[in-house]
């Protein structure tokens, strides 16, 4: 086996995992703390990508646009939380699913009206477009940066959740919501904060991926299911679980795509392997989830009751 | 309890129900009974979701064609009803049924997607109306399901990649890496190029497609690079095109692994790529039955007035849609405006006797075009806009490989 | 380990308890009359329109009725058991392919074991394979609850989707055109009226089956298990088995709807199994009111008709449609049926508004009945 390709694939898997973590962290927190099944979570992923891409084309600076886009995505999330989302927290899950699906339709259409249906291809600044060569191994700088940003956010979230008072409330909220509100904590403020922070994380993921793919309508709907799979495998409400599951799924999905046909070709003819491998590799993450849920119905790291 | 409020609610509900009843009834009233002085054409395309980019381009071309025809053919008014298939087969079938059964159209045209065309196919041909595909060309409809009421102004899926295979042979490319999405059209493209290409296939990746399509091709590109192939052939329609070209450029492959595409680099994706400055696509080659600089009078008029009206180059989708309307208009003209005799219309259309933007062509037994295919290179035009230019004719009067399966 | 999630699930279940089926049966007669009226309208209007020459409406109605059967089947697990399956589109796909594949082989040869044009054979195959799929996936899925159940059923339907996509012989993503409809005695399914008649009769059958189930001891156990599963278990009731049987019946019924769908569209493709289709089925049920036997029918009708009429006005119709979904959740608790029931349970004396039809409330202009709290609150024994 060629090691340089294997390393390249591992980097790609890691990058996908990190992006999934950015999405899933917000999802798992809103799910765990506010008990909100938010299908429209990935709409902020799309929104972040569109805002950042159009700002980059306009200002010419990726970094400036990134900062502005984070602020704007956060503002959008805040407005939506105040106007609508906070009224959904106490509803049954299925009602939440219906309402947040309605939000997806609205946000997708608004983006269509505002930016047109074509989507935006966004350039990457030259200083991020390079590669690092270590012997045979070629590492694209931008992908390394995505991984670095993702890991940084993961560390920040870890510190926030494990070592601050807010984090304590968040953890308490994930395990016992009624207790937290009984303590006299301003639960509304906490909820707004968590929702905005989670949405910004999703938006950041969109901003990170836009220079690789492009900003397009419905890009969120493609990844939201995978993000939910991450949340479920990791255990609802668990940041640690989301992190582990995101990296696991990123790796399995990428390596499955890359090597499954080779593996299959070892014990069946090439034709069958070429047909079966893409189908099975697309199924892998669902197989993984079904197996994990069959063995551990609460996921890998269910939050403990405190 | 608050009785007044309840009564108020009830009146509102009654009002609402009256409204809805009115809407429902307006649906039941015969809408504009088929007027004898107009020829009705239903046009099914995608106007919502990301696919609306293609749908809008087709719609623009149809409107341009009507403008050029002065909205008349054979002394009758041409009327086009647009319907949105939402990129879903059963919605495509439903709107097609509406066009056929309620609006009583004379022709149904359009159809970007193979599965939408397949789902809607019988609704039109079984009603003895004429169906014109302005894009999709799945193999069953060219082969065993072929129908005398079906015509195409595009191509059968396999033809364009077969031309690409031929181009690669002509250029002396010895080995190839292949990438396409894992769905029926993607597999058709791969099969097409493989059936003609004589060199070695170093590797092949079919990537995940559908609602959660894969847009990050880094893993596959790493494999392609390591394979040592002399070129890479891809088919990535729609938004996947931008994503692929970008990653191809970012991976710095344009010097070591020349790019050959079908239906990926077109007038819809090039402006976006140019805006983002992704010049890795410059000089890459693709094959097509048509190009904006194809030298004939009809095409010159089409391209220049399209650019004037909409500010961009027309895409091949637009060219096919423009032709679809002109094919209909020519047949209606020939029958003197009589649309009641489907057989006569069919006989006229079989002659392909109209000014096509691709120049003269003919129809095979399965009503798929027998036409030339060209190789096209990506260049910047005199104004600096990125476009494609025809560099050679790769195949002349090419007929699709499924015509033999058609019993017509 | 009985953590916050479980408790919040339970508190949500409390909301549902009021919507028990018993309560509805004891309740006012008027909602029942509305349901009957909707059903008669659904059966008669398209036929009248068809005979009047407006043949298109029969197609809309046929699709609506078939989806309503699927929604009714979903409600067997969603409404009775409180288990939201996010994978019911898989059964529609199985049922549809159970028609498409035998017809394909009868026409083009091969696989003679299953080839055939007989409608009985198609329906039997659709029901049997769906039931089997439901048995296997249900046995695993029912180990989980709540959102985990939603996700694991979705996972199984995604696996079905990718399996169908890889079936090269049956057209993969492009799908397969069905050359001939199922052959049934006395019926000619090529005649739209016959097809609609079969579908409508099937819907009545599905409703009757649900109604019978809900009133049986079996149904009572399911509803009781939804409210308080631990109590039933402590009484020695094997709730798991009951739920599995319900899931299998539901899957088989949905597979049957799929077979009808294949006969309606004469086209099958993996897109019938996309997760968004399962989502739409859930929306139809919740929209109509998951706690009501008839809710899925009203929900499907409202959904299909809204989709059809809104998309007439503008290509941006997803915006008003989305807003409407949000409004329904915020103001029409318990879906359309819930609102109707609440309206009448409070003031059953006023009976002159029976003319409310299926779409009226769904138009969204009907304001909320204030204080949906009354609708929750109390428990049913």
mmCIF file of N, CA and C in Angstrom, chain C residues 313-359:
data_model
loop_
_atom_site.group_PDB
_atom_site.id
_atom_site.type_symbol
_atom_site.label_atom_id
_atom_site.label_comp_id
_atom_site.label_asym_id
_atom_site.label_seq_id
_atom_site.Cartn_x
_atom_site.Cartn_y
_atom_site.Cartn_z
ATOM 1 N N UNK C 313 -48.718 29.590 -7.689
ATOM 2 C CA UNK C 313 -48.602 31.041 -7.608
ATOM 3 C C UNK C 313 -47.198 31.550 -7.888
ATOM 4 N N UNK C 314 -46.200 30.889 -7.323
ATOM 5 C CA UNK C 314 -44.847 31.419 -7.428
ATOM 6 C C UNK C 314 -43.841 30.288 -7.308
ATOM 7 N N UNK C 315 -42.643 30.466 -7.907
ATOM 8 C CA UNK C 315 -41.602 29.452 -7.725
ATOM 9 C C UNK C 315 -41.026 29.543 -6.310
ATOM 10 N N UNK C 316 -41.334 30.619 -5.606
ATOM 11 C CA UNK C 316 -40.841 30.746 -4.240
ATOM 12 C C UNK C 316 -41.854 30.226 -3.221
ATOM 13 N N UNK C 317 -42.700 29.294 -3.652
ATOM 14 C CA UNK C 317 -43.800 28.857 -2.791
ATOM 15 C C UNK C 317 -43.316 28.142 -1.541
ATOM 16 N N UNK C 318 -42.068 27.695 -1.499
ATOM 17 C CA UNK C 318 -41.560 27.065 -0.279
ATOM 18 C C UNK C 318 -41.596 28.020 0.910
ATOM 19 N N UNK C 319 -41.503 29.320 0.622
ATOM 20 C CA UNK C 319 -41.506 30.303 1.709
ATOM 21 C C UNK C 319 -42.862 30.339 2.433
ATOM 22 N N UNK C 320 -43.963 30.614 1.706
ATOM 23 C CA UNK C 320 -45.249 30.566 2.422
ATOM 24 C C UNK C 320 -45.552 29.190 3.007
ATOM 25 N N UNK C 321 -45.125 28.137 2.313
ATOM 26 C CA UNK C 321 -45.371 26.785 2.810
ATOM 27 C C UNK C 321 -44.639 26.563 4.136
ATOM 28 N N UNK C 322 -43.391 26.997 4.192
ATOM 29 C CA UNK C 322 -42.611 26.861 5.418
ATOM 30 C C UNK C 322 -43.230 27.651 6.558
ATOM 31 N N UNK C 323 -43.625 28.889 6.257
ATOM 32 C CA UNK C 323 -44.243 29.722 7.286
ATOM 33 C C UNK C 323 -45.510 29.047 7.811
ATOM 34 N N UNK C 324 -46.250 28.466 6.889
ATOM 35 C CA UNK C 324 -47.491 27.788 7.271
ATOM 36 C C UNK C 324 -47.223 26.621 8.217
ATOM 37 N N UNK C 325 -46.188 25.826 7.911
ATOM 38 C CA UNK C 325 -45.838 24.702 8.790
ATOM 39 C C UNK C 325 -45.539 25.215 10.189
ATOM 40 N N UNK C 326 -44.780 26.313 10.255
ATOM 41 C CA UNK C 326 -44.430 26.871 11.570
ATOM 42 C C UNK C 326 -45.697 27.332 12.300
ATOM 43 N N UNK C 327 -46.573 28.005 11.560
ATOM 44 C CA UNK C 327 -47.805 28.488 12.182
ATOM 45 C C UNK C 327 -48.661 27.327 12.683
ATOM 46 N N UNK C 328 -48.715 26.251 11.895
ATOM 47 C CA UNK C 328 -49.512 25.091 12.311
ATOM 48 C C UNK C 328 -48.987 24.561 13.644
ATOM 49 N N UNK C 329 -47.660 24.479 13.753
ATOM 50 C CA UNK C 329 -47.076 23.965 14.989
ATOM 51 C C UNK C 329 -47.378 24.898 16.162
ATOM 52 N N UNK C 330 -47.245 26.211 15.902
ATOM 53 C CA UNK C 330 -47.395 27.154 17.009
ATOM 54 C C UNK C 330 -48.855 27.315 17.435
ATOM 55 N N UNK C 331 -49.743 27.254 16.458
ATOM 56 C CA UNK C 331 -51.119 27.631 16.799
ATOM 57 C C UNK C 331 -52.149 26.519 16.664
ATOM 58 N N UNK C 332 -51.872 25.496 15.899
ATOM 59 C CA UNK C 332 -52.845 24.410 15.773
ATOM 60 C C UNK C 332 -52.318 23.166 16.472
ATOM 61 N N UNK C 333 -52.247 23.228 17.788
ATOM 62 C CA UNK C 333 -51.690 22.078 18.497
ATOM 63 C C UNK C 333 -52.542 20.844 18.249
ATOM 64 N N UNK C 334 -51.845 19.723 18.034
ATOM 65 C CA UNK C 334 -52.568 18.485 17.750
ATOM 66 C C UNK C 334 -52.968 18.404 16.295
ATOM 67 N N UNK C 335 -52.363 19.239 15.464
ATOM 68 C CA UNK C 335 -52.640 19.183 14.042
ATOM 69 C C UNK C 335 -54.033 19.685 13.707
ATOM 70 N N UNK C 336 -54.396 19.510 12.455
ATOM 71 C CA UNK C 336 -55.695 20.009 11.989
ATOM 72 C C UNK C 336 -56.828 19.296 12.720
ATOM 73 N N UNK C 337 -56.715 17.972 12.842
ATOM 74 C CA UNK C 337 -57.773 17.221 13.517
ATOM 75 C C UNK C 337 -57.922 17.649 14.968
ATOM 76 N N UNK C 338 -56.784 17.897 15.602
ATOM 77 C CA UNK C 338 -56.815 18.325 16.987
ATOM 78 C C UNK C 338 -57.572 19.633 17.134
ATOM 79 N N UNK C 339 -57.333 20.539 16.184
ATOM 80 C CA UNK C 339 -58.005 21.831 16.258
ATOM 81 C C UNK C 339 -59.496 21.689 16.048
ATOM 82 N N UNK C 340 -59.854 20.853 15.088
ATOM 83 C CA UNK C 340 -61.281 20.634 14.842
ATOM 84 C C UNK C 340 -61.932 20.060 16.087
ATOM 85 N N UNK C 341 -61.266 19.045 16.657
ATOM 86 C CA UNK C 341 -61.837 18.386 17.823
ATOM 87 C C UNK C 341 -61.995 19.367 18.984
ATOM 88 N N UNK C 342 -60.960 20.208 19.173
ATOM 89 C CA UNK C 342 -61.017 21.150 20.279
ATOM 90 C C UNK C 342 -62.127 22.163 20.057
ATOM 91 N N UNK C 343 -62.232 22.597 18.816
ATOM 92 C CA UNK C 343 -63.266 23.562 18.473
ATOM 93 C C UNK C 343 -64.626 23.033 18.875
ATOM 94 N N UNK C 344 -64.881 21.764 18.574
ATOM 95 C CA UNK C 344 -66.213 21.221 18.797
ATOM 96 C C UNK C 344 -66.415 20.717 20.210
ATOM 97 N N UNK C 345 -65.342 20.262 20.831
ATOM 98 C CA UNK C 345 -65.531 19.754 22.185
ATOM 99 C C UNK C 345 -65.899 20.901 23.111
ATOM 100 N N UNK C 346 -65.497 22.120 22.744
ATOM 101 C CA UNK C 346 -65.813 23.253 23.608
ATOM 102 C C UNK C 346 -67.205 23.802 23.346
ATOM 103 N N UNK C 347 -67.604 23.745 22.135
ATOM 104 C CA UNK C 347 -68.892 24.355 21.838
ATOM 105 C C UNK C 347 -69.644 23.492 20.831
ATOM 106 N N UNK C 348 -69.960 22.309 21.312
ATOM 107 C CA UNK C 348 -70.602 21.376 20.402
ATOM 108 C C UNK C 348 -72.025 21.801 20.081
ATOM 109 N N UNK C 349 -72.531 22.803 20.832
ATOM 110 C CA UNK C 349 -73.893 23.242 20.572
ATOM 111 C C UNK C 349 -74.016 23.902 19.203
ATOM 112 N N UNK C 350 -72.988 24.646 18.847
ATOM 113 C CA UNK C 350 -73.034 25.314 17.553
ATOM 114 C C UNK C 350 -72.702 24.310 16.467
ATOM 115 N N UNK C 351 -73.661 23.998 15.675
ATOM 116 C CA UNK C 351 -73.432 22.904 14.738
ATOM 117 C C UNK C 351 -73.537 23.353 13.288
ATOM 118 N N UNK C 352 -73.681 24.674 13.116
ATOM 119 C CA UNK C 352 -73.925 25.112 11.743
ATOM 120 C C UNK C 352 -72.662 25.222 10.910
ATOM 121 N N UNK C 353 -71.529 24.826 11.470
ATOM 122 C CA UNK C 353 -70.310 24.983 10.693
ATOM 123 C C UNK C 353 -69.746 23.646 10.229
ATOM 124 N N UNK C 354 -70.651 22.725 9.990
ATOM 125 C CA UNK C 354 -70.225 21.405 9.524
ATOM 126 C C UNK C 354 -69.574 21.526 8.149
ATOM 127 N N UNK C 355 -69.862 22.647 7.486
ATOM 128 C CA UNK C 355 -69.359 22.808 6.129
ATOM 129 C C UNK C 355 -67.846 23.004 6.063
ATOM 130 N N UNK C 356 -67.227 23.113 7.240
ATOM 131 C CA UNK C 356 -65.767 23.213 7.245
ATOM 132 C C UNK C 356 -65.206 22.027 6.480
ATOM 133 N N UNK C 357 -64.423 22.307 5.473
ATOM 134 C CA UNK C 357 -63.904 21.165 4.724
ATOM 135 C C UNK C 357 -62.453 20.901 5.079
ATOM 136 N N UNK C 358 -61.897 19.921 4.419
ATOM 137 C CA UNK C 358 -60.590 19.425 4.847
ATOM 138 C C UNK C 358 -59.518 20.484 4.766
ATOM 139 N N UNK C 359 -59.599 21.381 3.778
ATOM 140 C CA UNK C 359 -58.499 22.316 3.621
ATOM 141 C C UNK C 359 -58.674 23.593 4.408
#
